[in-house]
Amino acid sequence: MSQELIDLSHPIHTGMQVYPGDPQVTLRRAAELETDGFEVAELHLGSHSGTHMDAPLHLIAGGSPIDRIPLEHCTGPARIVHLDAPDAQSVISLAAVRSQLSGLRSGTVVLFHTGYSRHFGTDEYLRHPSLAAEIAEFLLEHGVRLLGVDTLSPDLTSIVEQSEPVQLPVHEVFLGAGGLIVENLTQLHRASGTGWRFSAFPLRLRGVDGSPVRAVLTRQSAAGDE
């Protein structure tokens, strides 16, 4: 037996794209081997930088912070929903994905592959498609507690300044029920076939609303099956 692994995480680097208004990412050398005898980096970033996990506290008053998330909720068998080139800023309905969600079992992790990760770092990435709140409701009804997207958010991202609070219906439904959301996945196009397991473990940041993660798909393969 051998194990296939697919890294679904964007590298974290200075100046990388973040959600509009979030802290900018800066990494710098705080100690250098040549002068200090060792290397240490100083990191400045928000809790939702790069590929990251939203804890309920991100949007829900009194919701669980990231350090209180049970590790078993951060991993599970993966169902990957492949979407055929959805339009920019379109809202994906439950009807459009229902056939790929048949037979869901409790504890399954559902990942939505839109292909928009190829735009990461550009203005077009802000124009990503979103999920209808009815999808979040359907997943919860079938025991799904972790969903992931290869976009900036499962909700639409406003590309213009607005005075009203941003509307995040998928976040409200899913996090409100104690679920978890992983955003900014990449490389989902490499996950063909079935039998994948998803894992994304956050840093244990006390009382914080989210954390960057190293998101990975794994699959056991018999010799000769690759």
PDB file of C-alpha atoms in Angstrom:
ATOM      1  CA  MET A   1       0.000   0.000   0.000  1.00  0.00           C
ATOM      2  CA  SER A   2       1.145   3.541  -0.713  1.00  0.00           C
ATOM      3  CA  GLN A   3      -0.376   6.879   0.176  1.00  0.00           C
ATOM      4  CA  GLU A   4      -1.270   9.687  -2.202  1.00  0.00           C
ATOM      5  CA  LEU A   5      -1.194  13.206  -0.803  1.00  0.00           C
ATOM      6  CA  ILE A   6      -2.427  16.459  -2.315  1.00  0.00           C
ATOM      7  CA  ASP A   7      -1.548  19.728  -0.600  1.00  0.00           C
ATOM      8  CA  LEU A   8      -4.587  22.025  -0.892  1.00  0.00           C
ATOM      9  CA  SER A   9      -2.915  25.010   0.800  1.00  0.00           C
ATOM     10  CA  HIS A  10      -1.684  28.276  -0.686  1.00  0.00           C
ATOM     11  CA  PRO A  11       1.829  29.253   0.461  1.00  0.00           C
ATOM     12  CA  ILE A  12       1.781  32.102   2.975  1.00  0.00           C
ATOM     13  CA  HIS A  13       4.040  34.961   1.883  1.00  0.00           C
ATOM     14  CA  THR A  14       4.493  38.691   2.223  1.00  0.00           C
ATOM     15  CA  GLY A  15       1.910  40.648   0.258  1.00  0.00           C
ATOM     16  CA  MET A  16      -0.369  37.710  -0.497  1.00  0.00           C
ATOM     17  CA  GLN A  17      -4.026  38.385  -1.254  1.00  0.00           C
ATOM     18  CA  VAL A  18      -6.338  38.638   1.749  1.00  0.00           C
ATOM     19  CA  TYR A  19     -10.037  39.296   2.249  1.00  0.00           C
ATOM     20  CA  PRO A  20     -10.717  43.021   1.701  1.00  0.00           C
ATOM     21  CA  GLY A  21     -10.004  44.876   4.954  1.00  0.00           C
ATOM     22  CA  ASP A  22      -8.119  42.009   6.644  1.00  0.00           C
ATOM     23  CA  PRO A  23      -4.579  42.541   7.982  1.00  0.00           C
ATOM     24  CA  GLN A  24      -1.887  42.386   5.329  1.00  0.00           C
ATOM     25  CA  VAL A  25       0.615  39.525   5.485  1.00  0.00           C
ATOM     26  CA  THR A  26       4.250  40.349   6.221  1.00  0.00           C
ATOM     27  CA  LEU A  27       7.012  37.834   6.909  1.00  0.00           C
ATOM     28  CA  ARG A  28      10.502  39.055   7.764  1.00  0.00           C
ATOM     29  CA  ARG A  29      13.718  37.690   9.160  1.00  0.00           C
ATOM     30  CA  ALA A  30      13.996  38.608  12.841  1.00  0.00           C
ATOM     31  CA  ALA A  31      17.252  36.713  13.338  1.00  0.00           C
ATOM     32  CA  GLU A  32      19.741  35.602  10.710  1.00  0.00           C
ATOM     33  CA  LEU A  33      22.093  32.671  10.646  1.00  0.00           C
ATOM     34  CA  GLU A  34      24.986  34.776   9.402  1.00  0.00           C
ATOM     35  CA  THR A  35      24.824  37.313  12.244  1.00  0.00           C
ATOM     36  CA  ASP A  36      22.885  35.625  15.060  1.00  0.00           C
ATOM     37  CA  GLY A  37      23.796  31.985  14.591  1.00  0.00           C
ATOM     38  CA  PHE A  38      20.180  30.937  14.012  1.00  0.00           C
ATOM     39  CA  GLU A  39      17.145  31.806  11.908  1.00  0.00           C
ATOM     40  CA  VAL A  40      13.872  33.196  13.294  1.00  0.00           C
ATOM     41  CA  ALA A  41      11.065  34.756  11.263  1.00  0.00           C
ATOM     42  CA  GLU A  42       8.598  37.378  12.447  1.00  0.00           C
ATOM     43  CA  LEU A  43       5.068  36.821  11.152  1.00  0.00           C
ATOM     44  CA  HIS A  44       2.342  39.430  10.811  1.00  0.00           C
ATOM     45  CA  LEU A  45      -0.945  38.096   9.495  1.00  0.00           C
ATOM     46  CA  GLY A  46      -4.638  37.859  10.230  1.00  0.00           C
ATOM     47  CA  SER A  47      -6.422  34.797  11.532  1.00  0.00           C
ATOM     48  CA  HIS A  48      -7.987  34.336   8.070  1.00  0.00           C
ATOM     49  CA  SER A  49      -4.849  34.594   5.954  1.00  0.00           C
ATOM     50  CA  GLY A  50      -4.287  32.111   3.138  1.00  0.00           C
ATOM     51  CA  THR A  51      -5.922  28.713   3.395  1.00  0.00           C
ATOM     52  CA  HIS A  52      -7.658  28.891   6.757  1.00  0.00           C
ATOM     53  CA  MET A  53     -10.464  27.635   8.964  1.00  0.00           C
ATOM     54  CA  ASP A  54     -13.374  29.699  10.294  1.00  0.00           C
ATOM     55  CA  ALA A  55     -14.494  28.772  13.795  1.00  0.00           C
ATOM     56  CA  PRO A  56     -18.066  29.587  14.914  1.00  0.00           C
ATOM     57  CA  LEU A  57     -16.730  32.582  16.891  1.00  0.00           C
ATOM     58  CA  HIS A  58     -15.901  34.235  13.552  1.00  0.00           C
ATOM     59  CA  LEU A  59     -19.539  35.235  13.156  1.00  0.00           C
ATOM     60  CA  ILE A  60     -21.538  33.850  16.085  1.00  0.00           C
ATOM     61  CA  ALA A  61     -21.642  35.578  19.470  1.00  0.00           C
ATOM     62  CA  GLY A  62     -20.591  33.031  22.078  1.00  0.00           C
ATOM     63  CA  GLY A  63     -19.477  30.584  19.364  1.00  0.00           C
ATOM     64  CA  SER A  64     -16.530  28.250  19.878  1.00  0.00           C
ATOM     65  CA  PRO A  65     -13.070  29.714  19.286  1.00  0.00           C
ATOM     66  CA  ILE A  66     -10.556  27.822  17.167  1.00  0.00           C
ATOM     67  CA  ASP A  67      -8.698  26.311  20.144  1.00  0.00           C
ATOM     68  CA  ARG A  68     -11.915  24.660  21.376  1.00  0.00           C
ATOM     69  CA  ILE A  69     -12.582  22.798  18.108  1.00  0.00           C
ATOM     70  CA  PRO A  70     -12.268  19.012  18.604  1.00  0.00           C
ATOM     71  CA  LEU A  71      -9.554  17.662  16.324  1.00  0.00           C
ATOM     72  CA  GLU A  72     -11.873  14.918  15.094  1.00  0.00           C
ATOM     73  CA  HIS A  73     -14.044  17.652  13.547  1.00  0.00           C
ATOM     74  CA  CYS A  74     -11.104  18.743  11.384  1.00  0.00           C
ATOM     75  CA  THR A  75     -10.782  15.537   9.391  1.00  0.00           C
ATOM     76  CA  GLY A  76     -13.038  13.059   7.634  1.00  0.00           C
ATOM     77  CA  PRO A  77     -13.844  11.247   4.387  1.00  0.00           C
ATOM     78  CA  ALA A  78     -14.066  13.788   1.574  1.00  0.00           C
ATOM     79  CA  ARG A  79     -16.827  14.347  -0.972  1.00  0.00           C
ATOM     80  CA  ILE A  80     -15.551  16.667  -3.720  1.00  0.00           C
ATOM     81  CA  VAL A  81     -18.216  18.540  -5.663  1.00  0.00           C
ATOM     82  CA  HIS A  82     -16.879  19.567  -9.062  1.00  0.00           C
ATOM     83  CA  LEU A  83     -18.606  22.561 -10.642  1.00  0.00           C
ATOM     84  CA  ASP A  84     -18.353  23.235 -14.369  1.00  0.00           C
ATOM     85  CA  ALA A  85     -16.946  26.759 -14.750  1.00  0.00           C
ATOM     86  CA  PRO A  86     -19.505  28.736 -12.724  1.00  0.00           C
ATOM     87  CA  ASP A  87     -19.927  32.373 -13.708  1.00  0.00           C
ATOM     88  CA  ALA A  88     -18.285  35.180 -11.754  1.00  0.00           C
ATOM     89  CA  GLN A  89     -20.375  36.294  -8.770  1.00  0.00           C
ATOM     90  CA  SER A  90     -23.015  33.649  -9.533  1.00  0.00           C
ATOM     91  CA  VAL A  91     -24.875  31.897  -6.711  1.00  0.00           C
ATOM     92  CA  ILE A  92     -24.752  28.101  -6.950  1.00  0.00           C
ATOM     93  CA  SER A  93     -28.081  26.500  -6.060  1.00  0.00           C
ATOM     94  CA  LEU A  94     -28.720  23.232  -4.262  1.00  0.00           C
ATOM     95  CA  ALA A  95     -30.335  21.885  -7.429  1.00  0.00           C
ATOM     96  CA  ALA A  96     -27.044  22.381  -9.296  1.00  0.00           C
ATOM     97  CA  VAL A  97     -25.104  20.144  -6.887  1.00  0.00           C
ATOM     98  CA  ARG A  98     -27.696  17.798  -5.388  1.00  0.00           C
ATOM     99  CA  SER A  99     -26.741  14.868  -7.649  1.00  0.00           C
ATOM    100  CA  GLN A 100     -23.153  15.036  -6.326  1.00  0.00           C
ATOM    101  CA  LEU A 101     -24.375  15.069  -2.722  1.00  0.00           C
ATOM    102  CA  SER A 102     -26.406  11.871  -2.787  1.00  0.00           C
ATOM    103  CA  GLY A 103     -25.743   9.317  -0.059  1.00  0.00           C
ATOM    104  CA  LEU A 104     -23.913  11.701   2.259  1.00  0.00           C
ATOM    105  CA  ARG A 105     -22.940  10.175   5.583  1.00  0.00           C
ATOM    106  CA  SER A 106     -22.533  11.998   8.861  1.00  0.00           C
ATOM    107  CA  GLY A 107     -18.960  13.222   9.309  1.00  0.00           C
ATOM    108  CA  THR A 108     -18.248  13.580   5.605  1.00  0.00           C
ATOM    109  CA  VAL A 109     -16.272  16.678   4.611  1.00  0.00           C
ATOM    110  CA  VAL A 110     -17.719  18.375   1.525  1.00  0.00           C
ATOM    111  CA  LEU A 111     -15.346  20.376  -0.676  1.00  0.00           C
ATOM    112  CA  PHE A 112     -16.546  22.588  -3.530  1.00  0.00           C
ATOM    113  CA  HIS A 113     -14.262  22.828  -6.550  1.00  0.00           C
ATOM    114  CA  THR A 114     -15.105  25.863  -8.702  1.00  0.00           C
ATOM    115  CA  GLY A 115     -11.711  26.277 -10.360  1.00  0.00           C
ATOM    116  CA  TYR A 116     -11.436  29.824  -9.054  1.00  0.00           C
ATOM    117  CA  SER A 117      -8.231  29.098  -7.136  1.00  0.00           C
ATOM    118  CA  ARG A 118      -6.395  29.715 -10.429  1.00  0.00           C
ATOM    119  CA  HIS A 119      -7.275  33.400  -9.997  1.00  0.00           C
ATOM    120  CA  PHE A 120      -5.813  33.662  -6.487  1.00  0.00           C
ATOM    121  CA  GLY A 121      -3.835  36.894  -6.154  1.00  0.00           C
ATOM    122  CA  THR A 122      -5.808  38.759  -8.818  1.00  0.00           C
ATOM    123  CA  ASP A 123      -8.833  41.050  -8.828  1.00  0.00           C
ATOM    124  CA  GLU A 124     -10.836  38.310 -10.536  1.00  0.00           C
ATOM    125  CA  TYR A 125     -10.524  36.186  -7.387  1.00  0.00           C
ATOM    126  CA  LEU A 126     -12.773  38.703  -5.615  1.00  0.00           C
ATOM    127  CA  ARG A 127     -15.502  37.959  -8.192  1.00  0.00           C
ATOM    128  CA  HIS A 128     -15.761  34.298  -7.212  1.00  0.00           C
ATOM    129  CA  PRO A 129     -19.061  32.376  -7.266  1.00  0.00           C
ATOM    130  CA  SER A 130     -20.811  31.608  -3.992  1.00  0.00           C
ATOM    131  CA  LEU A 131     -23.044  28.932  -2.472  1.00  0.00           C
ATOM    132  CA  ALA A 132     -26.730  29.355  -1.729  1.00  0.00           C
ATOM    133  CA  ALA A 133     -27.614  29.123   1.971  1.00  0.00           C
ATOM    134  CA  GLU A 134     -29.842  26.144   1.137  1.00  0.00           C
ATOM    135  CA  ILE A 135     -26.687  24.127   0.441  1.00  0.00           C
ATOM    136  CA  ALA A 136     -25.419  24.813   3.958  1.00  0.00           C
ATOM    137  CA  GLU A 137     -28.789  23.765   5.370  1.00  0.00           C
ATOM    138  CA  PHE A 138     -28.769  20.548   3.321  1.00  0.00           C
ATOM    139  CA  LEU A 139     -25.249  19.650   4.490  1.00  0.00           C
ATOM    140  CA  LEU A 140     -26.154  20.190   8.132  1.00  0.00           C
ATOM    141  CA  GLU A 141     -29.264  18.040   7.759  1.00  0.00           C
ATOM    142  CA  HIS A 142     -27.013  15.206   6.557  1.00  0.00           C
ATOM    143  CA  GLY A 143     -24.486  15.453   9.380  1.00  0.00           C
ATOM    144  CA  VAL A 144     -21.798  17.439   7.578  1.00  0.00           C
ATOM    145  CA  ARG A 145     -19.913  19.717   9.984  1.00  0.00           C
ATOM    146  CA  LEU A 146     -16.999  20.810   7.775  1.00  0.00           C
ATOM    147  CA  LEU A 147     -17.220  22.356   4.309  1.00  0.00           C
ATOM    148  CA  GLY A 148     -14.451  23.784   2.178  1.00  0.00           C
ATOM    149  CA  VAL A 149     -14.260  26.031  -0.866  1.00  0.00           C
ATOM    150  CA  ASP A 150     -11.531  26.978  -3.342  1.00  0.00           C
ATOM    151  CA  THR A 151     -12.675  30.594  -3.148  1.00  0.00           C
ATOM    152  CA  LEU A 152     -12.247  33.530  -0.793  1.00  0.00           C
ATOM    153  CA  SER A 153     -15.572  32.674   0.865  1.00  0.00           C
ATOM    154  CA  PRO A 154     -18.643  30.472   0.358  1.00  0.00           C
ATOM    155  CA  ASP A 155     -20.559  33.779   0.370  1.00  0.00           C
ATOM    156  CA  LEU A 156     -20.229  36.566  -2.159  1.00  0.00           C
ATOM    157  CA  THR A 157     -17.394  39.028  -1.559  1.00  0.00           C
ATOM    158  CA  SER A 158     -18.316  42.681  -2.002  1.00  0.00           C
ATOM    159  CA  ILE A 159     -16.017  44.369  -4.518  1.00  0.00           C
ATOM    160  CA  VAL A 160     -17.273  47.865  -3.717  1.00  0.00           C
ATOM    161  CA  GLU A 161     -17.300  49.793  -0.448  1.00  0.00           C
ATOM    162  CA  GLN A 162     -20.657  49.645   1.308  1.00  0.00           C
ATOM    163  CA  SER A 163     -22.007  51.237   4.452  1.00  0.00           C
ATOM    164  CA  GLU A 164     -24.197  48.283   5.424  1.00  0.00           C
ATOM    165  CA  PRO A 165     -22.734  45.202   7.168  1.00  0.00           C
ATOM    166  CA  VAL A 166     -21.658  42.467   4.770  1.00  0.00           C
ATOM    167  CA  GLN A 167     -24.178  39.672   4.208  1.00  0.00           C
ATOM    168  CA  LEU A 168     -22.811  36.168   4.939  1.00  0.00           C
ATOM    169  CA  PRO A 169     -25.778  33.767   4.822  1.00  0.00           C
ATOM    170  CA  VAL A 170     -23.756  30.547   4.427  1.00  0.00           C
ATOM    171  CA  HIS A 171     -21.500  31.529   7.317  1.00  0.00           C
ATOM    172  CA  GLU A 172     -24.509  32.381   9.467  1.00  0.00           C
ATOM    173  CA  VAL A 173     -26.225  29.051   8.820  1.00  0.00           C
ATOM    174  CA  PHE A 174     -23.196  26.784   8.998  1.00  0.00           C
ATOM    175  CA  LEU A 175     -21.185  28.425  11.771  1.00  0.00           C
ATOM    176  CA  GLY A 176     -24.415  29.084  13.647  1.00  0.00           C
ATOM    177  CA  ALA A 177     -24.935  25.328  13.857  1.00  0.00           C
ATOM    178  CA  GLY A 178     -21.393  24.762  15.148  1.00  0.00           C
ATOM    179  CA  GLY A 179     -19.944  23.868  11.759  1.00  0.00           C
ATOM    180  CA  LEU A 180     -16.516  24.772  10.374  1.00  0.00           C
ATOM    181  CA  ILE A 181     -15.570  26.381   7.057  1.00  0.00           C
ATOM    182  CA  VAL A 182     -12.222  26.123   5.255  1.00  0.00           C
ATOM    183  CA  GLU A 183     -11.569  28.790   2.624  1.00  0.00           C
ATOM    184  CA  ASN A 184      -8.947  29.419  -0.074  1.00  0.00           C
ATOM    185  CA  LEU A 185      -8.326  25.790  -0.970  1.00  0.00           C
ATOM    186  CA  THR A 186      -6.340  25.045  -4.117  1.00  0.00           C
ATOM    187  CA  GLN A 187      -5.368  22.064  -6.309  1.00  0.00           C
ATOM    188  CA  LEU A 188      -8.774  20.386  -5.990  1.00  0.00           C
ATOM    189  CA  HIS A 189      -8.643  19.588  -9.714  1.00  0.00           C
ATOM    190  CA  ARG A 190      -6.012  16.955  -8.904  1.00  0.00           C
ATOM    191  CA  ALA A 191      -8.414  14.925  -6.751  1.00  0.00           C
ATOM    192  CA  SER A 192      -9.965  12.532  -9.227  1.00  0.00           C
ATOM    193  CA  GLY A 193     -11.885   9.443  -8.204  1.00  0.00           C
ATOM    194  CA  THR A 194     -13.033   8.527  -4.710  1.00  0.00           C
ATOM    195  CA  GLY A 195     -11.542   7.341  -1.442  1.00  0.00           C
ATOM    196  CA  TRP A 196     -10.016  10.646  -0.353  1.00  0.00           C
ATOM    197  CA  ARG A 197      -9.734  11.825   3.235  1.00  0.00           C
ATOM    198  CA  PHE A 198      -9.497  15.523   4.102  1.00  0.00           C
ATOM    199  CA  SER A 199      -7.566  16.971   7.035  1.00  0.00           C
ATOM    200  CA  ALA A 200      -7.023  20.598   8.027  1.00  0.00           C
ATOM    201  CA  PHE A 201      -5.698  21.280  11.497  1.00  0.00           C
ATOM    202  CA  PRO A 202      -5.619  24.864  12.844  1.00  0.00           C
ATOM    203  CA  LEU A 203      -3.082  26.428  15.155  1.00  0.00           C
ATOM    204  CA  ARG A 204      -4.188  26.298  18.791  1.00  0.00           C
ATOM    205  CA  LEU A 205      -4.774  30.042  19.102  1.00  0.00           C
ATOM    206  CA  ARG A 206      -6.540  30.663  22.398  1.00  0.00           C
ATOM    207  CA  GLY A 207      -9.848  32.480  22.071  1.00  0.00           C
ATOM    208  CA  VAL A 208      -9.335  33.335  18.385  1.00  0.00           C
ATOM    209  CA  ASP A 209     -11.977  33.143  15.638  1.00  0.00           C
ATOM    210  CA  GLY A 210      -9.955  31.269  12.999  1.00  0.00           C
ATOM    211  CA  SER A 211      -6.536  30.068  11.933  1.00  0.00           C
ATOM    212  CA  PRO A 212      -4.424  29.271   8.890  1.00  0.00           C
ATOM    213  CA  VAL A 213      -4.314  25.529   8.217  1.00  0.00           C
ATOM    214  CA  ARG A 214      -2.324  23.021   6.175  1.00  0.00           C
ATOM    215  CA  ALA A 215      -5.147  21.386   4.239  1.00  0.00           C
ATOM    216  CA  VAL A 216      -4.363  17.977   2.774  1.00  0.00           C
ATOM    217  CA  LEU A 217      -6.145  15.186   0.905  1.00  0.00           C
ATOM    218  CA  THR A 218      -4.850  11.652   1.431  1.00  0.00           C
ATOM    219  CA  ARG A 219      -5.763   8.333  -0.132  1.00  0.00           C
ATOM    220  CA  GLN A 220      -4.454   4.832   0.335  1.00  0.00           C
ATOM    221  CA  SER A 221      -3.607   3.083  -2.924  1.00  0.00           C
ATOM    222  CA  ALA A 222      -2.775  -0.537  -3.527  1.00  0.00           C
ATOM    223  CA  ALA A 223       0.473  -1.194  -5.372  1.00  0.00           C
ATOM    224  CA  GLY A 224      -0.113  -0.966  -9.112  1.00  0.00           C
ATOM    225  CA  ASP A 225      -3.235   1.203  -8.784  1.00  0.00           C
ATOM    226  CA  GLU A 226      -1.434   4.491  -9.310  1.00  0.00           C
TER     227      GLU A 226
END
